[in-house]
């Protein structure tokens, strides 16, 4: 999970680089969406780290045995995923508002 998160962060840097001056202006309102989605990915990477740590080192989760560590890791991961869902929900609502606003600014609606 952590390696995939690092890979995705590198891709984001390449994908969202505003190479053209006009893109710089367009990307300003979209920056909040990217920040919120990036935060969700950070939370997911943290959950993956907690899950792996609890499974590999069950004593770090306060339990004995790898199976109990795995279950405890799932419980902790589930709590973090609630935050992930809320973060992505806020990002989605903002993105809808942003798209409507941009369509109105461009005369499309």
PDB file of N, CA and C in Angstrom:
ATOM      1  N   UNK A   1       0.803  -1.197   0.000  1.00  0.00           N
ATOM      2  CA  UNK A   1       0.000   0.000   0.000  1.00  0.00           C
ATOM      3  C   UNK A   1       0.843   1.258   0.000  1.00  0.00           C
ATOM      4  N   UNK A   2       1.928   1.247   0.777  1.00  0.00           N
ATOM      5  CA  UNK A   2       2.764   2.449   0.853  1.00  0.00           C
ATOM      6  C   UNK A   2       3.486   2.711  -0.468  1.00  0.00           C
ATOM      7  N   UNK A   3       4.001   1.660  -1.098  1.00  0.00           N
ATOM      8  CA  UNK A   3       4.708   1.839  -2.369  1.00  0.00           C
ATOM      9  C   UNK A   3       3.768   2.346  -3.457  1.00  0.00           C
ATOM     10  N   UNK A   4       2.553   1.846  -3.464  1.00  0.00           N
ATOM     11  CA  UNK A   4       1.573   2.318  -4.428  1.00  0.00           C
ATOM     12  C   UNK A   4       1.246   3.791  -4.190  1.00  0.00           C
ATOM     13  N   UNK A   5       1.189   4.201  -2.939  1.00  0.00           N
ATOM     14  CA  UNK A   5       0.945   5.609  -2.619  1.00  0.00           C
ATOM     15  C   UNK A   5       2.061   6.513  -3.099  1.00  0.00           C
ATOM     16  N   UNK A   6       3.301   6.084  -2.927  1.00  0.00           N
ATOM     17  CA  UNK A   6       4.447   6.869  -3.409  1.00  0.00           C
ATOM     18  C   UNK A   6       4.409   6.956  -4.932  1.00  0.00           C
ATOM     19  N   UNK A   7       4.121   5.834  -5.582  1.00  0.00           N
ATOM     20  CA  UNK A   7       4.023   5.804  -7.046  1.00  0.00           C
ATOM     21  C   UNK A   7       2.942   6.775  -7.523  1.00  0.00           C
ATOM     22  N   UNK A   8       1.805   6.763  -6.851  1.00  0.00           N
ATOM     23  CA  UNK A   8       0.707   7.649  -7.235  1.00  0.00           C
ATOM     24  C   UNK A   8       1.081   9.122  -7.024  1.00  0.00           C
ATOM     25  N   UNK A   9       1.797   9.418  -5.964  1.00  0.00           N
ATOM     26  CA  UNK A   9       2.226  10.801  -5.716  1.00  0.00           C
ATOM     27  C   UNK A   9       3.141  11.289  -6.838  1.00  0.00           C
ATOM     28  N   UNK A  10       4.029  10.434  -7.294  1.00  0.00           N
ATOM     29  CA  UNK A  10       4.919  10.804  -8.401  1.00  0.00           C
ATOM     30  C   UNK A  10       4.104  11.053  -9.664  1.00  0.00           C
ATOM     31  N   UNK A  11       3.140  10.184  -9.937  1.00  0.00           N
ATOM     32  CA  UNK A  11       2.299  10.371 -11.120  1.00  0.00           C
ATOM     33  C   UNK A  11       1.492  11.660 -11.039  1.00  0.00           C
ATOM     34  N   UNK A  12       0.998  11.994  -9.853  1.00  0.00           N
ATOM     35  CA  UNK A  12       0.242  13.236  -9.699  1.00  0.00           C
ATOM     36  C   UNK A  12       1.098  14.434 -10.062  1.00  0.00           C
ATOM     37  N   UNK A  13       2.342  14.416  -9.651  1.00  0.00           N
ATOM     38  CA  UNK A  13       3.235  15.515  -9.990  1.00  0.00           C
ATOM     39  C   UNK A  13       3.385  15.680 -11.486  1.00  0.00           C
ATOM     40  N   UNK A  14       3.443  14.581 -12.198  1.00  0.00           N
ATOM     41  CA  UNK A  14       3.579  14.635 -13.652  1.00  0.00           C
ATOM     42  C   UNK A  14       2.264  14.990 -14.339  1.00  0.00           C
ATOM     43  N   UNK A  15       1.165  14.441 -13.855  1.00  0.00           N
ATOM     44  CA  UNK A  15      -0.126  14.650 -14.507  1.00  0.00           C
ATOM     45  C   UNK A  15      -0.669  16.064 -14.337  1.00  0.00           C
ATOM     46  N   UNK A  16      -0.457  16.645 -13.185  1.00  0.00           N
ATOM     47  CA  UNK A  16      -1.084  17.929 -12.894  1.00  0.00           C
ATOM     48  C   UNK A  16      -0.139  19.119 -12.997  1.00  0.00           C
ATOM     49  N   UNK A  17       1.002  18.915 -13.611  1.00  0.00           N
ATOM     50  CA  UNK A  17       1.910  20.030 -13.848  1.00  0.00           C
ATOM     51  C   UNK A  17       1.288  20.935 -14.910  1.00  0.00           C
ATOM     52  N   UNK A  18       1.047  22.213 -14.588  1.00  0.00           N
ATOM     53  CA  UNK A  18       0.435  23.114 -15.577  1.00  0.00           C
ATOM     54  C   UNK A  18       1.481  23.596 -16.584  1.00  0.00           C
ATOM     55  N   UNK A  19       1.673  22.843 -17.645  1.00  0.00           N
ATOM     56  CA  UNK A  19       2.696  23.161 -18.637  1.00  0.00           C
ATOM     57  C   UNK A  19       2.383  24.387 -19.470  1.00  0.00           C
ATOM     58  N   UNK A  20       1.124  24.706 -19.627  1.00  0.00           N
ATOM     59  CA  UNK A  20       0.716  25.862 -20.428  1.00  0.00           C
ATOM     60  C   UNK A  20       0.235  26.961 -19.488  1.00  0.00           C
ATOM     61  N   UNK A  21       0.555  28.237 -19.782  1.00  0.00           N
ATOM     62  CA  UNK A  21       0.138  29.327 -18.874  1.00  0.00           C
ATOM     63  C   UNK A  21      -1.372  29.383 -18.620  1.00  0.00           C
ATOM     64  N   UNK A  22      -2.187  29.038 -19.620  1.00  0.00           N
ATOM     65  CA  UNK A  22      -3.638  29.044 -19.413  1.00  0.00           C
ATOM     66  C   UNK A  22      -4.067  27.989 -18.392  1.00  0.00           C
ATOM     67  N   UNK A  23      -3.351  26.884 -18.350  1.00  0.00           N
ATOM     68  CA  UNK A  23      -3.677  25.816 -17.402  1.00  0.00           C
ATOM     69  C   UNK A  23      -3.422  26.243 -15.960  1.00  0.00           C
ATOM     70  N   UNK A  24      -2.482  27.152 -15.755  1.00  0.00           N
ATOM     71  CA  UNK A  24      -2.190  27.611 -14.397  1.00  0.00           C
ATOM     72  C   UNK A  24      -3.421  28.258 -13.778  1.00  0.00           C
ATOM     73  N   UNK A  25      -4.120  29.073 -14.548  1.00  0.00           N
ATOM     74  CA  UNK A  25      -5.310  29.757 -14.041  1.00  0.00           C
ATOM     75  C   UNK A  25      -6.442  28.757 -13.805  1.00  0.00           C
ATOM     76  N   UNK A  26      -6.600  27.809 -14.714  1.00  0.00           N
ATOM     77  CA  UNK A  26      -7.670  26.822 -14.589  1.00  0.00           C
ATOM     78  C   UNK A  26      -7.459  25.924 -13.372  1.00  0.00           C
ATOM     79  N   UNK A  27      -6.205  25.626 -13.072  1.00  0.00           N
ATOM     80  CA  UNK A  27      -5.911  24.693 -11.985  1.00  0.00           C
ATOM     81  C   UNK A  27      -6.059  25.310 -10.594  1.00  0.00           C
ATOM     82  N   UNK A  28      -6.135  26.635 -10.493  1.00  0.00           N
ATOM     83  CA  UNK A  28      -6.235  27.270  -9.169  1.00  0.00           C
ATOM     84  C   UNK A  28      -7.479  26.800  -8.407  1.00  0.00           C
ATOM     85  N   UNK A  29      -8.689  26.891  -8.982  1.00  0.00           N
ATOM     86  CA  UNK A  29      -9.842  26.415  -8.204  1.00  0.00           C
ATOM     87  C   UNK A  29      -9.839  24.897  -8.006  1.00  0.00           C
ATOM     88  N   UNK A  30      -9.187  24.181  -8.912  1.00  0.00           N
ATOM     89  CA  UNK A  30      -9.148  22.714  -8.808  1.00  0.00           C
ATOM     90  C   UNK A  30      -8.147  22.250  -7.750  1.00  0.00           C
ATOM     91  N   UNK A  31      -7.314  23.146  -7.276  1.00  0.00           N
ATOM     92  CA  UNK A  31      -6.289  22.774  -6.290  1.00  0.00           C
ATOM     93  C   UNK A  31      -6.896  22.215  -5.008  1.00  0.00           C
ATOM     94  N   UNK A  32      -8.015  22.762  -4.565  1.00  0.00           N
ATOM     95  CA  UNK A  32      -8.645  22.259  -3.340  1.00  0.00           C
ATOM     96  C   UNK A  32      -9.097  20.805  -3.511  1.00  0.00           C
ATOM     97  N   UNK A  33      -9.627  20.484  -4.684  1.00  0.00           N
ATOM     98  CA  UNK A  33     -10.011  19.096  -4.952  1.00  0.00           C
ATOM     99  C   UNK A  33      -8.800  18.188  -4.865  1.00  0.00           C
ATOM    100  N   UNK A  34      -7.700  18.607  -5.469  1.00  0.00           N
ATOM    101  CA  UNK A  34      -6.478  17.798  -5.446  1.00  0.00           C
ATOM    102  C   UNK A  34      -5.944  17.638  -4.029  1.00  0.00           C
ATOM    103  N   UNK A  35      -6.019  18.693  -3.236  1.00  0.00           N
ATOM    104  CA  UNK A  35      -5.542  18.617  -1.852  1.00  0.00           C
ATOM    105  C   UNK A  35      -6.405  17.641  -1.045  1.00  0.00           C
ATOM    106  N   UNK A  36      -7.721  17.729  -1.206  1.00  0.00           N
ATOM    107  CA  UNK A  36      -8.612  16.825  -0.470  1.00  0.00           C
ATOM    108  C   UNK A  36      -8.414  15.369  -0.895  1.00  0.00           C
ATOM    109  N   UNK A  37      -8.312  15.134  -2.206  1.00  0.00           N
ATOM    110  CA  UNK A  37      -8.091  13.763  -2.669  1.00  0.00           C
ATOM    111  C   UNK A  37      -6.716  13.259  -2.242  1.00  0.00           C
ATOM    112  N   UNK A  38      -5.736  14.133  -2.265  1.00  0.00           N
ATOM    113  CA  UNK A  38      -4.406  13.752  -1.794  1.00  0.00           C
ATOM    114  C   UNK A  38      -4.424  13.392  -0.319  1.00  0.00           C
ATOM    115  N   UNK A  39      -5.191  14.137   0.460  1.00  0.00           N
ATOM    116  CA  UNK A  39      -5.318  13.823   1.888  1.00  0.00           C
ATOM    117  C   UNK A  39      -5.944  12.448   2.088  1.00  0.00           C
ATOM    118  N   UNK A  40      -6.935  12.131   1.275  1.00  0.00           N
ATOM    119  CA  UNK A  40      -7.557  10.805   1.369  1.00  0.00           C
ATOM    120  C   UNK A  40      -6.540   9.710   1.059  1.00  0.00           C
ATOM    121  N   UNK A  41      -5.705   9.924   0.063  1.00  0.00           N
ATOM    122  CA  UNK A  41      -4.677   8.927  -0.266  1.00  0.00           C
ATOM    123  C   UNK A  41      -3.665   8.788   0.865  1.00  0.00           C
ATOM    124  N   UNK A  42      -3.341   9.886   1.505  1.00  0.00           N
ATOM    125  CA  UNK A  42      -2.422   9.818   2.647  1.00  0.00           C
ATOM    126  C   UNK A  42      -3.050   8.999   3.776  1.00  0.00           C
ATOM    127  N   UNK A  43      -4.332   9.223   4.031  1.00  0.00           N
ATOM    128  CA  UNK A  43      -5.024   8.444   5.064  1.00  0.00           C
ATOM    129  C   UNK A  43      -5.050   6.951   4.715  1.00  0.00           C
ATOM    130  N   UNK A  44      -5.252   6.633   3.440  1.00  0.00           N
ATOM    131  CA  UNK A  44      -5.260   5.231   3.016  1.00  0.00           C
ATOM    132  C   UNK A  44      -3.882   4.606   3.207  1.00  0.00           C
ATOM    133  N   UNK A  45      -2.827   5.354   2.874  1.00  0.00           N
ATOM    134  CA  UNK A  45      -1.471   4.826   3.076  1.00  0.00           C
ATOM    135  C   UNK A  45      -1.193   4.610   4.561  1.00  0.00           C
ATOM    136  N   UNK A  46      -1.683   5.522   5.398  1.00  0.00           N
ATOM    137  CA  UNK A  46      -1.521   5.368   6.844  1.00  0.00           C
ATOM    138  C   UNK A  46      -2.260   4.122   7.336  1.00  0.00           C
ATOM    139  N   UNK A  47      -3.468   3.904   6.813  1.00  0.00           N
ATOM    140  CA  UNK A  47      -4.233   2.712   7.193  1.00  0.00           C
ATOM    141  C   UNK A  47      -3.506   1.441   6.765  1.00  0.00           C
ATOM    142  N   UNK A  48      -2.919   1.451   5.578  1.00  0.00           N
ATOM    143  CA  UNK A  48      -2.166   0.278   5.112  1.00  0.00           C
ATOM    144  C   UNK A  48      -0.965   0.020   6.014  1.00  0.00           C
ATOM    145  N   UNK A  49      -0.310   1.083   6.438  1.00  0.00           N
ATOM    146  CA  UNK A  49       0.838   0.943   7.342  1.00  0.00           C
ATOM    147  C   UNK A  49       0.395   0.365   8.694  1.00  0.00           C
ATOM    148  N   UNK A  50      -0.720   0.886   9.235  1.00  0.00           N
ATOM    149  CA  UNK A  50      -1.230   0.363  10.508  1.00  0.00           C
ATOM    150  C   UNK A  50      -1.619  -1.108  10.394  1.00  0.00           C
ATOM    151  N   UNK A  51      -2.264  -1.456   9.288  1.00  0.00           N
ATOM    152  CA  UNK A  51      -2.685  -2.845   9.082  1.00  0.00           C
ATOM    153  C   UNK A  51      -1.472  -3.770   9.024  1.00  0.00           C
ATOM    154  N   UNK A  52      -0.480  -3.392   8.247  1.00  0.00           N
ATOM    155  CA  UNK A  52       0.721  -4.214   8.132  1.00  0.00           C
ATOM    156  C   UNK A  52       1.478  -4.323   9.441  1.00  0.00           C
ATOM    157  N   UNK A  53       1.567  -3.220  10.152  1.00  0.00           N
ATOM    158  CA  UNK A  53       2.278  -3.219  11.438  1.00  0.00           C
ATOM    159  C   UNK A  53       1.574  -4.106  12.456  1.00  0.00           C
ATOM    160  N   UNK A  54       0.248  -4.011  12.516  1.00  0.00           N
ATOM    161  CA  UNK A  54      -0.502  -4.831  13.477  1.00  0.00           C
ATOM    162  C   UNK A  54      -0.386  -6.314  13.139  1.00  0.00           C
ATOM    163  N   UNK A  55      -0.327  -6.638  11.848  1.00  0.00           N
ATOM    164  CA  UNK A  55      -0.217  -8.040  11.444  1.00  0.00           C
ATOM    165  C   UNK A  55       1.191  -8.582  11.678  1.00  0.00           C
ATOM    166  N   UNK A  56       2.192  -7.821  11.262  1.00  0.00           N
ATOM    167  CA  UNK A  56       3.575  -8.302  11.379  1.00  0.00           C
ATOM    168  C   UNK A  56       4.112  -8.220  12.803  1.00  0.00           C
ATOM    169  N   UNK A  57       3.688  -7.195  13.533  1.00  0.00           N
ATOM    170  CA  UNK A  57       4.147  -6.990  14.912  1.00  0.00           C
ATOM    171  C   UNK A  57       2.921  -6.839  15.814  1.00  0.00           C
ATOM    172  N   UNK A  58       2.233  -7.923  16.130  1.00  0.00           N
ATOM    173  CA  UNK A  58       0.972  -7.828  16.887  1.00  0.00           C
ATOM    174  C   UNK A  58       1.115  -7.142  18.237  1.00  0.00           C
ATOM    175  N   UNK A  59       2.294  -7.228  18.850  1.00  0.00           N
ATOM    176  CA  UNK A  59       2.476  -6.569  20.145  1.00  0.00           C
ATOM    177  C   UNK A  59       2.360  -5.048  20.015  1.00  0.00           C
ATOM    178  N   UNK A  60       2.610  -4.494  18.826  1.00  0.00           N
ATOM    179  CA  UNK A  60       2.454  -3.051  18.632  1.00  0.00           C
ATOM    180  C   UNK A  60       0.986  -2.637  18.699  1.00  0.00           C
ATOM    181  N   UNK A  61       0.090  -3.589  18.462  1.00  0.00           N
ATOM    182  CA  UNK A  61      -1.348  -3.322  18.550  1.00  0.00           C
ATOM    183  C   UNK A  61      -1.919  -3.770  19.888  1.00  0.00           C
ATOM    184  N   UNK A  62      -1.045  -4.276  20.764  1.00  0.00           N
ATOM    185  CA  UNK A  62      -1.485  -4.682  22.088  1.00  0.00           C
ATOM    186  C   UNK A  62      -2.165  -6.037  22.125  1.00  0.00           C
ATOM    187  N   UNK A  63      -1.852  -6.902  21.156  1.00  0.00           N
ATOM    188  CA  UNK A  63      -2.456  -8.238  21.130  1.00  0.00           C
ATOM    189  C   UNK A  63      -1.366  -9.290  20.954  1.00  0.00           C
ATOM    190  N   UNK A  64      -1.749 -10.535  21.159  1.00  0.00           N
ATOM    191  CA  UNK A  64      -0.835 -11.674  20.988  1.00  0.00           C
ATOM    192  C   UNK A  64      -1.233 -12.440  19.732  1.00  0.00           C
ATOM    193  N   UNK A  65      -0.296 -12.753  18.889  1.00  0.00           N
ATOM    194  CA  UNK A  65      -0.555 -13.580  17.711  1.00  0.00           C
ATOM    195  C   UNK A  65      -0.876 -12.756  16.477  1.00  0.00           C
ATOM    196  N   UNK A  66      -0.475 -13.307  15.337  1.00  0.00           N
ATOM    197  CA  UNK A  66      -0.646 -12.590  14.076  1.00  0.00           C
ATOM    198  C   UNK A  66      -2.108 -12.486  13.647  1.00  0.00           C
ATOM    199  N   UNK A  67      -2.892 -13.516  13.908  1.00  0.00           N
ATOM    200  CA  UNK A  67      -4.309 -13.460  13.538  1.00  0.00           C
ATOM    201  C   UNK A  67      -5.031 -12.360  14.312  1.00  0.00           C
ATOM    202  N   UNK A  68      -4.776 -12.273  15.601  1.00  0.00           N
ATOM    203  CA  UNK A  68      -5.396 -11.199  16.404  1.00  0.00           C
ATOM    204  C   UNK A  68      -4.860  -9.832  15.983  1.00  0.00           C
ATOM    205  N   UNK A  69      -3.586  -9.788  15.619  1.00  0.00           N
ATOM    206  CA  UNK A  69      -3.024  -8.540  15.106  1.00  0.00           C
ATOM    207  C   UNK A  69      -3.695  -8.112  13.816  1.00  0.00           C
ATOM    208  N   UNK A  70      -3.966  -9.087  12.954  1.00  0.00           N
ATOM    209  CA  UNK A  70      -4.653  -8.804  11.697  1.00  0.00           C
ATOM    210  C   UNK A  70      -6.050  -8.242  11.953  1.00  0.00           C
ATOM    211  N   UNK A  71      -6.776  -8.871  12.870  1.00  0.00           N
ATOM    212  CA  UNK A  71      -8.134  -8.419  13.200  1.00  0.00           C
ATOM    213  C   UNK A  71      -8.098  -7.023  13.818  1.00  0.00           C
ATOM    214  N   UNK A  72      -7.156  -6.788  14.724  1.00  0.00           N
ATOM    215  CA  UNK A  72      -7.022  -5.457  15.335  1.00  0.00           C
ATOM    216  C   UNK A  72      -6.657  -4.422  14.277  1.00  0.00           C
ATOM    217  N   UNK A  73      -5.802  -4.808  13.343  1.00  0.00           N
ATOM    218  CA  UNK A  73      -5.452  -3.914  12.242  1.00  0.00           C
ATOM    219  C   UNK A  73      -6.657  -3.576  11.386  1.00  0.00           C
ATOM    220  N   UNK A  74      -7.513  -4.558  11.145  1.00  0.00           N
ATOM    221  CA  UNK A  74      -8.741  -4.303  10.386  1.00  0.00           C
ATOM    222  C   UNK A  74      -9.640  -3.307  11.106  1.00  0.00           C
ATOM    223  N   UNK A  75      -9.751  -3.441  12.421  1.00  0.00           N
ATOM    224  CA  UNK A  75     -10.575  -2.505  13.198  1.00  0.00           C
ATOM    225  C   UNK A  75     -10.029  -1.085  13.082  1.00  0.00           C
ATOM    226  N   UNK A  76      -8.722  -0.950  13.216  1.00  0.00           N
ATOM    227  CA  UNK A  76      -8.106   0.379  13.123  1.00  0.00           C
ATOM    228  C   UNK A  76      -8.221   0.939  11.710  1.00  0.00           C
ATOM    229  N   UNK A  77      -8.038   0.071  10.726  1.00  0.00           N
ATOM    230  CA  UNK A  77      -8.160   0.498   9.336  1.00  0.00           C
ATOM    231  C   UNK A  77      -9.584   0.962   9.042  1.00  0.00           C
ATOM    232  N   UNK A  78     -10.570   0.245   9.570  1.00  0.00           N
ATOM    233  CA  UNK A  78     -11.964   0.627   9.366  1.00  0.00           C
ATOM    234  C   UNK A  78     -12.273   2.016   9.893  1.00  0.00           C
ATOM    235  N   UNK A  79     -11.715   2.353  11.038  1.00  0.00           N
ATOM    236  CA  UNK A  79     -11.926   3.693  11.602  1.00  0.00           C
ATOM    237  C   UNK A  79     -11.319   4.766  10.702  1.00  0.00           C
ATOM    238  N   UNK A  80     -10.160   4.482  10.150  1.00  0.00           N
ATOM    239  CA  UNK A  80      -9.516   5.457   9.266  1.00  0.00           C
ATOM    240  C   UNK A  80     -10.292   5.581   7.959  1.00  0.00           C
ATOM    241  N   UNK A  81     -10.837   4.464   7.482  1.00  0.00           N
ATOM    242  CA  UNK A  81     -11.585   4.512   6.227  1.00  0.00           C
ATOM    243  C   UNK A  81     -12.858   5.341   6.344  1.00  0.00           C
ATOM    244  N   UNK A  82     -13.403   5.491   7.532  1.00  0.00           N
ATOM    245  CA  UNK A  82     -14.529   6.409   7.718  1.00  0.00           C
ATOM    246  C   UNK A  82     -14.078   7.831   7.393  1.00  0.00           C
ATOM    247  N   UNK A  83     -12.887   8.206   7.852  1.00  0.00           N
ATOM    248  CA  UNK A  83     -12.339   9.527   7.525  1.00  0.00           C
ATOM    249  C   UNK A  83     -12.070   9.659   6.030  1.00  0.00           C
ATOM    250  N   UNK A  84     -11.602   8.581   5.410  1.00  0.00           N
ATOM    251  CA  UNK A  84     -11.343   8.596   3.964  1.00  0.00           C
ATOM    252  C   UNK A  84     -12.643   8.861   3.209  1.00  0.00           C
ATOM    253  N   UNK A  85     -13.699   8.165   3.584  1.00  0.00           N
ATOM    254  CA  UNK A  85     -14.992   8.347   2.919  1.00  0.00           C
ATOM    255  C   UNK A  85     -15.488   9.777   3.084  1.00  0.00           C
ATOM    256  N   UNK A  86     -15.386  10.319   4.283  1.00  0.00           N
ATOM    257  CA  UNK A  86     -15.827  11.703   4.518  1.00  0.00           C
ATOM    258  C   UNK A  86     -14.998  12.694   3.711  1.00  0.00           C
ATOM    259  N   UNK A  87     -13.693  12.477   3.658  1.00  0.00           N
ATOM    260  CA  UNK A  87     -12.817  13.370   2.897  1.00  0.00           C
ATOM    261  C   UNK A  87     -13.160  13.331   1.415  1.00  0.00           C
ATOM    262  N   UNK A  88     -13.351  12.133   0.863  1.00  0.00           N
ATOM    263  CA  UNK A  88     -13.698  12.018  -0.555  1.00  0.00           C
ATOM    264  C   UNK A  88     -15.096  12.557  -0.842  1.00  0.00           C
ATOM    265  N   UNK A  89     -15.999  12.459   0.120  1.00  0.00           N
ATOM    266  CA  UNK A  89     -17.337  13.023  -0.047  1.00  0.00           C
ATOM    267  C   UNK A  89     -17.271  14.547  -0.145  1.00  0.00           C
ATOM    268  N   UNK A  90     -16.506  15.162   0.736  1.00  0.00           N
ATOM    269  CA  UNK A  90     -16.327  16.617   0.685  1.00  0.00           C
ATOM    270  C   UNK A  90     -15.674  17.014  -0.639  1.00  0.00           C
ATOM    271  N   UNK A  91     -14.674  16.262  -1.075  1.00  0.00           N
ATOM    272  CA  UNK A  91     -13.996  16.555  -2.341  1.00  0.00           C
ATOM    273  C   UNK A  91     -14.966  16.442  -3.513  1.00  0.00           C
ATOM    274  N   UNK A  92     -15.833  15.443  -3.491  1.00  0.00           N
ATOM    275  CA  UNK A  92     -16.789  15.257  -4.583  1.00  0.00           C
ATOM    276  C   UNK A  92     -17.799  16.396  -4.642  1.00  0.00           C
ATOM    277  N   UNK A  93     -18.304  16.808  -3.490  1.00  0.00           N
ATOM    278  CA  UNK A  93     -19.261  17.918  -3.453  1.00  0.00           C
ATOM    279  C   UNK A  93     -18.599  19.194  -3.961  1.00  0.00           C
ATOM    280  N   UNK A  94     -17.383  19.467  -3.506  1.00  0.00           N
ATOM    281  CA  UNK A  94     -16.674  20.658  -3.974  1.00  0.00           C
ATOM    282  C   UNK A  94     -16.424  20.580  -5.478  1.00  0.00           C
ATOM    283  N   UNK A  95     -16.066  19.403  -5.974  1.00  0.00           N
ATOM    284  CA  UNK A  95     -15.770  19.267  -7.400  1.00  0.00           C
ATOM    285  C   UNK A  95     -17.014  19.510  -8.255  1.00  0.00           C
ATOM    286  N   UNK A  96     -18.167  19.073  -7.787  1.00  0.00           N
ATOM    287  CA  UNK A  96     -19.413  19.342  -8.510  1.00  0.00           C
ATOM    288  C   UNK A  96     -19.669  20.842  -8.560  1.00  0.00           C
ATOM    289  N   UNK A  97     -19.515  21.505  -7.427  1.00  0.00           N
ATOM    290  CA  UNK A  97     -19.706  22.961  -7.378  1.00  0.00           C
ATOM    291  C   UNK A  97     -18.706  23.652  -8.298  1.00  0.00           C
ATOM    292  N   UNK A  98     -17.473  23.187  -8.277  1.00  0.00           N
ATOM    293  CA  UNK A  98     -16.421  23.773  -9.116  1.00  0.00           C
ATOM    294  C   UNK A  98     -16.734  23.610 -10.603  1.00  0.00           C
ATOM    295  N   UNK A  99     -17.183  22.437 -11.012  1.00  0.00           N
ATOM    296  CA  UNK A  99     -17.490  22.191 -12.423  1.00  0.00           C
ATOM    297  C   UNK A  99     -18.661  23.059 -12.873  1.00  0.00           C
ATOM    298  N   UNK A 100     -19.683  23.182 -12.044  1.00  0.00           N
ATOM    299  CA  UNK A 100     -20.823  24.038 -12.384  1.00  0.00           C
ATOM    300  C   UNK A 100     -20.360  25.480 -12.528  1.00  0.00           C
ATOM    301  N   UNK A 101     -19.543  25.946 -11.607  1.00  0.00           N
ATOM    302  CA  UNK A 101     -19.030  27.317 -11.655  1.00  0.00           C
ATOM    303  C   UNK A 101     -18.178  27.539 -12.902  1.00  0.00           C
ATOM    304  N   UNK A 102     -17.305  26.572 -13.214  1.00  0.00           N
ATOM    305  CA  UNK A 102     -16.441  26.721 -14.390  1.00  0.00           C
ATOM    306  C   UNK A 102     -17.258  26.693 -15.680  1.00  0.00           C
ATOM    307  N   UNK A 103     -18.305  25.877 -15.727  1.00  0.00           N
ATOM    308  CA  UNK A 103     -19.163  25.834 -16.913  1.00  0.00           C
ATOM    309  C   UNK A 103     -19.870  27.172 -17.102  1.00  0.00           C
ATOM    310  N   UNK A 104     -20.311  27.777 -16.010  1.00  0.00           N
ATOM    311  CA  UNK A 104     -20.956  29.083 -16.101  1.00  0.00           C
ATOM    312  C   UNK A 104     -19.964  30.155 -16.539  1.00  0.00           C
ATOM    313  N   UNK A 105     -18.737  30.076 -16.048  1.00  0.00           N
ATOM    314  CA  UNK A 105     -17.715  31.058 -16.420  1.00  0.00           C
ATOM    315  C   UNK A 105     -17.350  30.946 -17.906  1.00  0.00           C
ATOM    316  N   UNK A 106     -17.407  29.740 -18.443  1.00  0.00           N
ATOM    317  CA  UNK A 106     -17.062  29.529 -19.850  1.00  0.00           C
ATOM    318  C   UNK A 106     -18.271  29.710 -20.765  1.00  0.00           C
ATOM    319  N   UNK A 107     -19.425  29.993 -20.176  1.00  0.00           N
ATOM    320  CA  UNK A 107     -20.625  30.227 -20.963  1.00  0.00           C
ATOM    321  C   UNK A 107     -21.310  28.960 -21.428  1.00  0.00           C
ATOM    322  N   UNK A 108     -20.997  27.845 -20.776  1.00  0.00           N
ATOM    323  CA  UNK A 108     -21.568  26.569 -21.185  1.00  0.00           C
ATOM    324  C   UNK A 108     -22.909  26.259 -20.553  1.00  0.00           C
ATOM    325  N   UNK A 109     -23.307  27.018 -19.547  1.00  0.00           N
ATOM    326  CA  UNK A 109     -24.589  26.706 -18.896  1.00  0.00           C
ATOM    327  C   UNK A 109     -25.366  27.966 -18.619  1.00  0.00           C
TER     328      UNK A 109
END
